[in-house]
Structure formats: C-alpha cells, structure tokens
C-alpha cells in the first residue's frame, strides 16, 4: 500500500506569483521552481492569525481562538520537499510544523502541514492580518470570514 504524501498550507512568499506580488526573493531560488510543480487550492486556516513582529522581516502564524488565515494548500508534497520547506522555515528552531485542517472554498476540508511560530510575546506586534491576498483574489465563500463589513 502506498502512503499518501502530505499537503502543506502556505500564506505568504510561498504562494503563487500571481496571487502574491511580493514573492521576488523566492523567485530567484530553487524552492520556487520546485513548489510551482504542485497542485494548489485556496483555503482557510481557522484559529490562527498572521503576525508581523516588530523585529522581523516576514510574518509568522500564531494561534488565536477567533482567528482565520487565507492562503494556499500545496497537494502531495514528498518528504524531500518537506525537508526543504523545514529548512526555509527554520523548523524546528524558529517555527514548528503541525498538521491542521484547512477549509477549502467549496466547503470541503483537507489536512495539511502548517508552520507555526515557536516564539512567545505573540501579542507584542505591529500588525495583525487575516490574509495577505488582495481582496479581489479572495474566494467569495471565504470573504465573509475575513473581510470586515
């Protein structure tokens, strides 16, 4: 029996170039080329938020009971690519990898690895986000959860 390969949830610079214009630093490297080969779907991760720490150059995922983050799910990622992602995310030193349930735009769910910030002081932040996607790229079925009325 062949074991299924894991999925991975991404929310920032590892999203598709079309969806995330800030991805220029990753475009130059091999990780972008490798990740662009995987099927992707937009999804929502509940009970987390994106935090941009004062001392950081990029955002982190942290647990928040009423939070939601919209990003992409990469499907069937082999272990060698998971190890590359671990290195990129500085796991387990800066972030830890955990499996969570992701809600897709059609209402179905899928399990995926998520990289969560290991640090403390999560409430000392400059900005908090629910997504880094532009409003017009958020699926209608997820907008009600993240766009303020």
PDB file of N, CA and C in Angstrom, residues 22-113:
ATOM      1  N   UNK A  22       4.728  40.030  -3.816  1.00  0.00           N
ATOM      2  CA  UNK A  22       5.960  40.255  -3.060  1.00  0.00           C
ATOM      3  C   UNK A  22       6.923  39.086  -3.148  1.00  0.00           C
ATOM      4  N   UNK A  23       6.692  38.137  -3.989  1.00  0.00           N
ATOM      5  CA  UNK A  23       7.424  36.889  -3.978  1.00  0.00           C
ATOM      6  C   UNK A  23       8.783  36.951  -4.675  1.00  0.00           C
ATOM      7  N   UNK A  24       9.298  38.085  -4.953  1.00  0.00           N
ATOM      8  CA  UNK A  24      10.526  38.222  -5.738  1.00  0.00           C
ATOM      9  C   UNK A  24      11.732  37.539  -5.112  1.00  0.00           C
ATOM     10  N   UNK A  25      11.859  37.530  -3.809  1.00  0.00           N
ATOM     11  CA  UNK A  25      13.036  36.911  -3.198  1.00  0.00           C
ATOM     12  C   UNK A  25      13.033  35.402  -3.368  1.00  0.00           C
ATOM     13  N   UNK A  26      11.883  34.778  -3.371  1.00  0.00           N
ATOM     14  CA  UNK A  26      11.799  33.330  -3.532  1.00  0.00           C
ATOM     15  C   UNK A  26      11.920  32.942  -4.998  1.00  0.00           C
ATOM     16  N   UNK A  27      11.476  33.815  -5.907  1.00  0.00           N
ATOM     17  CA  UNK A  27      11.516  33.519  -7.346  1.00  0.00           C
ATOM     18  C   UNK A  27      12.913  33.160  -7.810  1.00  0.00           C
ATOM     19  N   UNK A  28      13.916  33.730  -7.194  1.00  0.00           N
ATOM     20  CA  UNK A  28      15.287  33.512  -7.626  1.00  0.00           C
ATOM     21  C   UNK A  28      15.809  32.132  -7.236  1.00  0.00           C
ATOM     22  N   UNK A  29      15.204  31.491  -6.263  1.00  0.00           N
ATOM     23  CA  UNK A  29      15.748  30.248  -5.725  1.00  0.00           C
ATOM     24  C   UNK A  29      15.093  28.991  -6.248  1.00  0.00           C
ATOM     25  N   UNK A  30      15.694  27.875  -5.877  1.00  0.00           N
ATOM     26  CA  UNK A  30      15.190  26.587  -6.340  1.00  0.00           C
ATOM     27  C   UNK A  30      13.868  26.215  -5.702  1.00  0.00           C
ATOM     28  N   UNK A  31      13.577  26.735  -4.518  1.00  0.00           N
ATOM     29  CA  UNK A  31      12.331  26.382  -3.849  1.00  0.00           C
ATOM     30  C   UNK A  31      11.121  26.796  -4.672  1.00  0.00           C
ATOM     31  N   UNK A  32      11.163  27.976  -5.273  1.00  0.00           N
ATOM     32  CA  UNK A  32      10.052  28.441  -6.108  1.00  0.00           C
ATOM     33  C   UNK A  32       9.813  27.482  -7.267  1.00  0.00           C
ATOM     34  N   UNK A  33      10.892  27.093  -7.922  1.00  0.00           N
ATOM     35  CA  UNK A  33      10.777  26.202  -9.075  1.00  0.00           C
ATOM     36  C   UNK A  33      10.175  24.866  -8.650  1.00  0.00           C
ATOM     37  N   UNK A  34      10.625  24.353  -7.529  1.00  0.00           N
ATOM     38  CA  UNK A  34      10.108  23.077  -7.035  1.00  0.00           C
ATOM     39  C   UNK A  34       8.637  23.196  -6.657  1.00  0.00           C
ATOM     40  N   UNK A  35       8.273  24.222  -5.895  1.00  0.00           N
ATOM     41  CA  UNK A  35       6.899  24.346  -5.393  1.00  0.00           C
ATOM     42  C   UNK A  35       5.897  24.657  -6.490  1.00  0.00           C
ATOM     43  N   UNK A  36       6.321  25.275  -7.556  1.00  0.00           N
ATOM     44  CA  UNK A  36       5.399  25.604  -8.640  1.00  0.00           C
ATOM     45  C   UNK A  36       4.891  24.365  -9.376  1.00  0.00           C
ATOM     46  N   UNK A  37       5.453  23.204  -9.084  1.00  0.00           N
ATOM     47  CA  UNK A  37       5.010  21.968  -9.725  1.00  0.00           C
ATOM     48  C   UNK A  37       3.839  21.290  -9.019  1.00  0.00           C
ATOM     49  N   UNK A  38       3.418  21.812  -7.879  1.00  0.00           N
ATOM     50  CA  UNK A  38       2.366  21.156  -7.108  1.00  0.00           C
ATOM     51  C   UNK A  38       1.004  21.787  -7.350  1.00  0.00           C
ATOM     52  N   UNK A  39      -0.015  20.925  -7.359  1.00  0.00           N
ATOM     53  CA  UNK A  39      -1.398  21.406  -7.423  1.00  0.00           C
ATOM     54  C   UNK A  39      -1.651  22.253  -6.178  1.00  0.00           C
ATOM     55  N   UNK A  40      -2.396  23.365  -6.354  1.00  0.00           N
ATOM     56  CA  UNK A  40      -2.700  24.279  -5.248  1.00  0.00           C
ATOM     57  C   UNK A  40      -4.168  24.642  -5.257  1.00  0.00           C
ATOM     58  N   UNK A  41      -4.693  24.915  -4.068  1.00  0.00           N
ATOM     59  CA  UNK A  41      -6.052  25.457  -3.935  1.00  0.00           C
ATOM     60  C   UNK A  41      -6.061  26.460  -2.800  1.00  0.00           C
ATOM     61  N   UNK A  42      -6.876  27.496  -2.942  1.00  0.00           N
ATOM     62  CA  UNK A  42      -7.034  28.487  -1.882  1.00  0.00           C
ATOM     63  C   UNK A  42      -7.816  27.852  -0.741  1.00  0.00           C
ATOM     64  N   UNK A  43      -7.386  28.134   0.487  1.00  0.00           N
ATOM     65  CA  UNK A  43      -8.067  27.592   1.656  1.00  0.00           C
ATOM     66  C   UNK A  43      -7.907  28.500   2.857  1.00  0.00           C
ATOM     67  N   UNK A  44      -8.675  28.201   3.909  1.00  0.00           N
ATOM     68  CA  UNK A  44      -8.654  28.996   5.140  1.00  0.00           C
ATOM     69  C   UNK A  44      -8.227  28.122   6.311  1.00  0.00           C
ATOM     70  N   UNK A  45      -7.324  28.654   7.116  1.00  0.00           N
ATOM     71  CA  UNK A  45      -6.847  28.010   8.331  1.00  0.00           C
ATOM     72  C   UNK A  45      -7.495  28.724   9.507  1.00  0.00           C
ATOM     73  N   UNK A  46      -8.359  28.027  10.226  1.00  0.00           N
ATOM     74  CA  UNK A  46      -9.054  28.626  11.366  1.00  0.00           C
ATOM     75  C   UNK A  46      -8.201  28.567  12.624  1.00  0.00           C
ATOM     76  N   UNK A  47      -8.472  29.499  13.539  1.00  0.00           N
ATOM     77  CA  UNK A  47      -7.833  29.597  14.851  1.00  0.00           C
ATOM     78  C   UNK A  47      -6.350  29.958  14.782  1.00  0.00           C
ATOM     79  N   UNK A  48      -5.973  30.690  13.738  1.00  0.00           N
ATOM     80  CA  UNK A  48      -4.624  31.241  13.601  1.00  0.00           C
ATOM     81  C   UNK A  48      -4.740  32.656  13.052  1.00  0.00           C
ATOM     82  N   UNK A  49      -3.698  33.454  13.257  1.00  0.00           N
ATOM     83  CA  UNK A  49      -3.586  34.770  12.633  1.00  0.00           C
ATOM     84  C   UNK A  49      -2.166  34.926  12.095  1.00  0.00           C
ATOM     85  N   UNK A  50      -2.002  35.868  11.185  1.00  0.00           N
ATOM     86  CA  UNK A  50      -0.683  36.245  10.689  1.00  0.00           C
ATOM     87  C   UNK A  50      -0.231  37.446  11.506  1.00  0.00           C
ATOM     88  N   UNK A  51       0.959  37.358  12.074  1.00  0.00           N
ATOM     89  CA  UNK A  51       1.507  38.450  12.874  1.00  0.00           C
ATOM     90  C   UNK A  51       2.817  38.898  12.249  1.00  0.00           C
ATOM     91  N   UNK A  52       2.963  40.207  12.115  1.00  0.00           N
ATOM     92  CA  UNK A  52       4.216  40.764  11.625  1.00  0.00           C
ATOM     93  C   UNK A  52       4.923  41.371  12.824  1.00  0.00           C
ATOM     94  N   UNK A  53       5.906  40.654  13.348  1.00  0.00           N
ATOM     95  CA  UNK A  53       6.620  41.093  14.543  1.00  0.00           C
ATOM     96  C   UNK A  53       7.491  42.305  14.234  1.00  0.00           C
ATOM     97  N   UNK A  54       7.671  43.155  15.237  1.00  0.00           N
ATOM     98  CA  UNK A  54       8.450  44.382  15.077  1.00  0.00           C
ATOM     99  C   UNK A  54       9.869  44.105  14.589  1.00  0.00           C
ATOM    100  N   UNK A  55      10.492  43.058  15.116  1.00  0.00           N
ATOM    101  CA  UNK A  55      11.888  42.778  14.788  1.00  0.00           C
ATOM    102  C   UNK A  55      12.064  41.858  13.585  1.00  0.00           C
ATOM    103  N   UNK A  56      10.973  41.494  12.917  1.00  0.00           N
ATOM    104  CA  UNK A  56      11.042  40.506  11.850  1.00  0.00           C
ATOM    105  C   UNK A  56      10.936  41.133  10.464  1.00  0.00           C
ATOM    106  N   UNK A  57      11.457  40.408   9.485  1.00  0.00           N
ATOM    107  CA  UNK A  57      11.346  40.853   8.095  1.00  0.00           C
ATOM    108  C   UNK A  57      10.218  40.146   7.361  1.00  0.00           C
ATOM    109  N   UNK A  58       9.536  39.227   8.029  1.00  0.00           N
ATOM    110  CA  UNK A  58       8.432  38.496   7.400  1.00  0.00           C
ATOM    111  C   UNK A  58       7.426  38.060   8.469  1.00  0.00           C
ATOM    112  N   UNK A  59       6.229  37.693   8.067  1.00  0.00           N
ATOM    113  CA  UNK A  59       5.179  37.357   9.036  1.00  0.00           C
ATOM    114  C   UNK A  59       5.284  35.927   9.568  1.00  0.00           C
ATOM    115  N   UNK A  60       4.583  35.711  10.672  1.00  0.00           N
ATOM    116  CA  UNK A  60       4.507  34.406  11.321  1.00  0.00           C
ATOM    117  C   UNK A  60       3.050  34.008  11.507  1.00  0.00           C
ATOM    118  N   UNK A  61       2.800  32.706  11.613  1.00  0.00           N
ATOM    119  CA  UNK A  61       1.485  32.213  12.030  1.00  0.00           C
ATOM    120  C   UNK A  61       1.523  31.971  13.525  1.00  0.00           C
ATOM    121  N   UNK A  62       0.486  32.444  14.224  1.00  0.00           N
ATOM    122  CA  UNK A  62       0.340  32.164  15.650  1.00  0.00           C
ATOM    123  C   UNK A  62      -1.103  31.760  15.916  1.00  0.00           C
ATOM    124  N   UNK A  63      -1.298  30.963  16.969  1.00  0.00           N
ATOM    125  CA  UNK A  63      -2.652  30.538  17.346  1.00  0.00           C
ATOM    126  C   UNK A  63      -3.433  31.709  17.919  1.00  0.00           C
ATOM    127  N   UNK A  64      -4.692  31.788  17.524  1.00  0.00           N
ATOM    128  CA  UNK A  64      -5.618  32.807  18.032  1.00  0.00           C
ATOM    129  C   UNK A  64      -7.011  32.190  17.917  1.00  0.00           C
ATOM    130  N   UNK A  65      -7.729  31.997  19.040  1.00  0.00           N
ATOM    131  CA  UNK A  65      -9.001  31.270  19.021  1.00  0.00           C
ATOM    132  C   UNK A  65     -10.013  31.740  17.974  1.00  0.00           C
ATOM    133  N   UNK A  66     -10.122  33.019  17.728  1.00  0.00           N
ATOM    134  CA  UNK A  66     -11.100  33.524  16.758  1.00  0.00           C
ATOM    135  C   UNK A  66     -10.464  33.918  15.433  1.00  0.00           C
ATOM    136  N   UNK A  67      -9.235  33.483  15.199  1.00  0.00           N
ATOM    137  CA  UNK A  67      -8.518  33.893  14.001  1.00  0.00           C
ATOM    138  C   UNK A  67      -8.854  33.069  12.777  1.00  0.00           C
ATOM    139  N   UNK A  68      -8.431  33.598  11.641  1.00  0.00           N
ATOM    140  CA  UNK A  68      -8.545  32.890  10.360  1.00  0.00           C
ATOM    141  C   UNK A  68      -7.479  33.441   9.419  1.00  0.00           C
ATOM    142  N   UNK A  69      -6.839  32.559   8.671  1.00  0.00           N
ATOM    143  CA  UNK A  69      -5.820  32.946   7.696  1.00  0.00           C
ATOM    144  C   UNK A  69      -6.183  32.305   6.362  1.00  0.00           C
ATOM    145  N   UNK A  70      -6.163  33.088   5.299  1.00  0.00           N
ATOM    146  CA  UNK A  70      -6.403  32.558   3.959  1.00  0.00           C
ATOM    147  C   UNK A  70      -5.058  32.428   3.245  1.00  0.00           C
ATOM    148  N   UNK A  71      -4.840  31.279   2.638  1.00  0.00           N
ATOM    149  CA  UNK A  71      -3.608  31.016   1.904  1.00  0.00           C
ATOM    150  C   UNK A  71      -3.856  29.963   0.847  1.00  0.00           C
ATOM    151  N   UNK A  72      -2.853  29.129   0.597  1.00  0.00           N
ATOM    152  CA  UNK A  72      -2.966  28.067  -0.399  1.00  0.00           C
ATOM    153  C   UNK A  72      -2.532  26.736   0.203  1.00  0.00           C
ATOM    154  N   UNK A  73      -3.147  25.666  -0.272  1.00  0.00           N
ATOM    155  CA  UNK A  73      -2.738  24.309   0.080  1.00  0.00           C
ATOM    156  C   UNK A  73      -1.970  23.733  -1.105  1.00  0.00           C
ATOM    157  N   UNK A  74      -0.762  23.247  -0.856  1.00  0.00           N
ATOM    158  CA  UNK A  74       0.018  22.510  -1.845  1.00  0.00           C
ATOM    159  C   UNK A  74      -0.250  21.033  -1.596  1.00  0.00           C
ATOM    160  N   UNK A  75      -0.617  20.308  -2.642  1.00  0.00           N
ATOM    161  CA  UNK A  75      -1.017  18.908  -2.504  1.00  0.00           C
ATOM    162  C   UNK A  75       0.123  17.927  -2.770  1.00  0.00           C
ATOM    163  N   UNK A  76       0.120  16.841  -2.012  1.00  0.00           N
ATOM    164  CA  UNK A  76       1.010  15.690  -2.237  1.00  0.00           C
ATOM    165  C   UNK A  76       2.480  16.086  -2.338  1.00  0.00           C
ATOM    166  N   UNK A  77       2.980  16.673  -1.266  1.00  0.00           N
ATOM    167  CA  UNK A  77       4.361  17.154  -1.215  1.00  0.00           C
ATOM    168  C   UNK A  77       5.255  16.032  -0.667  1.00  0.00           C
ATOM    169  N   UNK A  78       6.248  15.575  -1.438  1.00  0.00           N
ATOM    170  CA  UNK A  78       7.105  14.483  -0.972  1.00  0.00           C
ATOM    171  C   UNK A  78       8.039  14.922   0.162  1.00  0.00           C
ATOM    172  N   UNK A  79       8.548  13.933   0.891  1.00  0.00           N
ATOM    173  CA  UNK A  79       9.376  14.210   2.069  1.00  0.00           C
ATOM    174  C   UNK A  79      10.609  15.049   1.771  1.00  0.00           C
ATOM    175  N   UNK A  80      11.254  14.848   0.623  1.00  0.00           N
ATOM    176  CA  UNK A  80      12.446  15.652   0.337  1.00  0.00           C
ATOM    177  C   UNK A  80      12.094  17.134   0.205  1.00  0.00           C
ATOM    178  N   UNK A  81      10.918  17.439  -0.324  1.00  0.00           N
ATOM    179  CA  UNK A  81      10.484  18.836  -0.431  1.00  0.00           C
ATOM    180  C   UNK A  81      10.045  19.355   0.941  1.00  0.00           C
ATOM    181  N   UNK A  82       9.431  18.497   1.754  1.00  0.00           N
ATOM    182  CA  UNK A  82       9.088  18.883   3.131  1.00  0.00           C
ATOM    183  C   UNK A  82      10.361  19.290   3.871  1.00  0.00           C
ATOM    184  N   UNK A  83      11.446  18.551   3.675  1.00  0.00           N
ATOM    185  CA  UNK A  83      12.714  18.892   4.331  1.00  0.00           C
ATOM    186  C   UNK A  83      13.253  20.239   3.838  1.00  0.00           C
ATOM    187  N   UNK A  84      13.097  20.533   2.548  1.00  0.00           N
ATOM    188  CA  UNK A  84      13.485  21.853   2.035  1.00  0.00           C
ATOM    189  C   UNK A  84      12.645  22.954   2.683  1.00  0.00           C
ATOM    190  N   UNK A  85      11.348  22.701   2.831  1.00  0.00           N
ATOM    191  CA  UNK A  85      10.473  23.675   3.494  1.00  0.00           C
ATOM    192  C   UNK A  85      10.859  23.849   4.960  1.00  0.00           C
ATOM    193  N   UNK A  86      11.209  22.752   5.629  1.00  0.00           N
ATOM    194  CA  UNK A  86      11.674  22.842   7.018  1.00  0.00           C
ATOM    195  C   UNK A  86      12.882  23.774   7.116  1.00  0.00           C
ATOM    196  N   UNK A  87      13.818  23.626   6.193  1.00  0.00           N
ATOM    197  CA  UNK A  87      15.000  24.494   6.190  1.00  0.00           C
ATOM    198  C   UNK A  87      14.608  25.945   5.944  1.00  0.00           C
ATOM    199  N   UNK A  88      13.745  26.173   4.967  1.00  0.00           N
ATOM    200  CA  UNK A  88      13.305  27.527   4.634  1.00  0.00           C
ATOM    201  C   UNK A  88      12.598  28.178   5.822  1.00  0.00           C
ATOM    202  N   UNK A  89      11.775  27.407   6.524  1.00  0.00           N
ATOM    203  CA  UNK A  89      11.001  27.922   7.658  1.00  0.00           C
ATOM    204  C   UNK A  89      11.779  27.857   8.975  1.00  0.00           C
ATOM    205  N   UNK A  90      13.032  27.425   8.908  1.00  0.00           N
ATOM    206  CA  UNK A  90      13.882  27.261  10.090  1.00  0.00           C
ATOM    207  C   UNK A  90      13.195  26.407  11.151  1.00  0.00           C
ATOM    208  N   UNK A  91      12.638  25.299  10.692  1.00  0.00           N
ATOM    209  CA  UNK A  91      11.970  24.365  11.597  1.00  0.00           C
ATOM    210  C   UNK A  91      12.977  23.300  12.027  1.00  0.00           C
ATOM    211  N   UNK A  92      13.056  23.004  13.301  1.00  0.00           N
ATOM    212  CA  UNK A  92      12.174  23.394  14.400  1.00  0.00           C
ATOM    213  C   UNK A  92      12.660  24.579  15.227  1.00  0.00           C
ATOM    214  N   UNK A  93      13.725  25.266  14.830  1.00  0.00           N
ATOM    215  CA  UNK A  93      14.273  26.338  15.667  1.00  0.00           C
ATOM    216  C   UNK A  93      13.338  27.541  15.778  1.00  0.00           C
ATOM    217  N   UNK A  94      12.883  28.097  14.647  1.00  0.00           N
ATOM    218  CA  UNK A  94      12.029  29.287  14.678  1.00  0.00           C
ATOM    219  C   UNK A  94      10.549  28.931  14.609  1.00  0.00           C
ATOM    220  N   UNK A  95      10.208  27.992  13.763  1.00  0.00           N
ATOM    221  CA  UNK A  95       8.822  27.545  13.594  1.00  0.00           C
ATOM    222  C   UNK A  95       8.755  26.049  13.839  1.00  0.00           C
ATOM    223  N   UNK A  96       7.581  25.578  14.209  1.00  0.00           N
ATOM    224  CA  UNK A  96       7.374  24.138  14.277  1.00  0.00           C
ATOM    225  C   UNK A  96       6.296  23.752  13.281  1.00  0.00           C
ATOM    226  N   UNK A  97       6.374  22.519  12.810  1.00  0.00           N
ATOM    227  CA  UNK A  97       5.436  22.020  11.809  1.00  0.00           C
ATOM    228  C   UNK A  97       4.374  21.185  12.509  1.00  0.00           C
ATOM    229  N   UNK A  98       3.101  21.468  12.194  1.00  0.00           N
ATOM    230  CA  UNK A  98       1.980  20.751  12.784  1.00  0.00           C
ATOM    231  C   UNK A  98       0.939  20.502  11.694  1.00  0.00           C
ATOM    232  N   UNK A  99       0.176  19.422  11.819  1.00  0.00           N
ATOM    233  CA  UNK A  99      -0.876  19.156  10.841  1.00  0.00           C
ATOM    234  C   UNK A  99      -2.183  19.762  11.338  1.00  0.00           C
ATOM    235  N   UNK A 100      -2.862  20.501  10.463  1.00  0.00           N
ATOM    236  CA  UNK A 100      -4.127  21.164  10.795  1.00  0.00           C
ATOM    237  C   UNK A 100      -5.133  20.915   9.678  1.00  0.00           C
ATOM    238  N   UNK A 101      -6.398  21.206   9.966  1.00  0.00           N
ATOM    239  CA  UNK A 101      -7.466  21.086   8.981  1.00  0.00           C
ATOM    240  C   UNK A 101      -7.640  22.416   8.264  1.00  0.00           C
ATOM    241  N   UNK A 102      -7.637  22.385   6.942  1.00  0.00           N
ATOM    242  CA  UNK A 102      -7.806  23.580   6.115  1.00  0.00           C
ATOM    243  C   UNK A 102      -9.169  23.499   5.441  1.00  0.00           C
ATOM    244  N   UNK A 103      -9.911  24.594   5.492  1.00  0.00           N
ATOM    245  CA  UNK A 103     -11.230  24.698   4.857  1.00  0.00           C
ATOM    246  C   UNK A 103     -11.050  25.248   3.451  1.00  0.00           C
ATOM    247  N   UNK A 104     -11.532  24.529   2.450  1.00  0.00           N
ATOM    248  CA  UNK A 104     -11.402  24.962   1.056  1.00  0.00           C
ATOM    249  C   UNK A 104     -12.614  25.782   0.634  1.00  0.00           C
ATOM    250  N   UNK A 105     -12.480  26.487  -0.494  1.00  0.00           N
ATOM    251  CA  UNK A 105     -13.542  27.399  -0.933  1.00  0.00           C
ATOM    252  C   UNK A 105     -14.850  26.693  -1.251  1.00  0.00           C
ATOM    253  N   UNK A 106     -14.798  25.392  -1.543  1.00  0.00           N
ATOM    254  CA  UNK A 106     -16.035  24.654  -1.837  1.00  0.00           C
ATOM    255  C   UNK A 106     -16.676  24.060  -0.583  1.00  0.00           C
ATOM    256  N   UNK A 107     -16.100  24.336   0.591  1.00  0.00           N
ATOM    257  CA  UNK A 107     -16.656  23.841   1.844  1.00  0.00           C
ATOM    258  C   UNK A 107     -16.036  22.542   2.332  1.00  0.00           C
ATOM    259  N   UNK A 108     -15.298  21.852   1.486  1.00  0.00           N
ATOM    260  CA  UNK A 108     -14.633  20.620   1.915  1.00  0.00           C
ATOM    261  C   UNK A 108     -13.405  20.974   2.759  1.00  0.00           C
ATOM    262  N   UNK A 109     -12.819  19.968   3.393  1.00  0.00           N
ATOM    263  CA  UNK A 109     -11.627  20.197   4.208  1.00  0.00           C
ATOM    264  C   UNK A 109     -10.522  19.242   3.786  1.00  0.00           C
ATOM    265  N   UNK A 110      -9.306  19.613   4.121  1.00  0.00           N
ATOM    266  CA  UNK A 110      -8.135  18.795   3.825  1.00  0.00           C
ATOM    267  C   UNK A 110      -7.132  19.006   4.958  1.00  0.00           C
ATOM    268  N   UNK A 111      -6.383  17.971   5.285  1.00  0.00           N
ATOM    269  CA  UNK A 111      -5.323  18.080   6.285  1.00  0.00           C
ATOM    270  C   UNK A 111      -4.054  18.572   5.595  1.00  0.00           C
ATOM    271  N   UNK A 112      -3.322  19.456   6.285  1.00  0.00           N
ATOM    272  CA  UNK A 112      -2.084  19.987   5.708  1.00  0.00           C
ATOM    273  C   UNK A 112      -1.125  20.391   6.818  1.00  0.00           C
ATOM    274  N   UNK A 113       0.173  20.292   6.531  1.00  0.00           N
ATOM    275  CA  UNK A 113       1.174  20.808   7.454  1.00  0.00           C
ATOM    276  C   UNK A 113       1.119  22.328   7.445  1.00  0.00           C
TER     277      UNK A 113
END
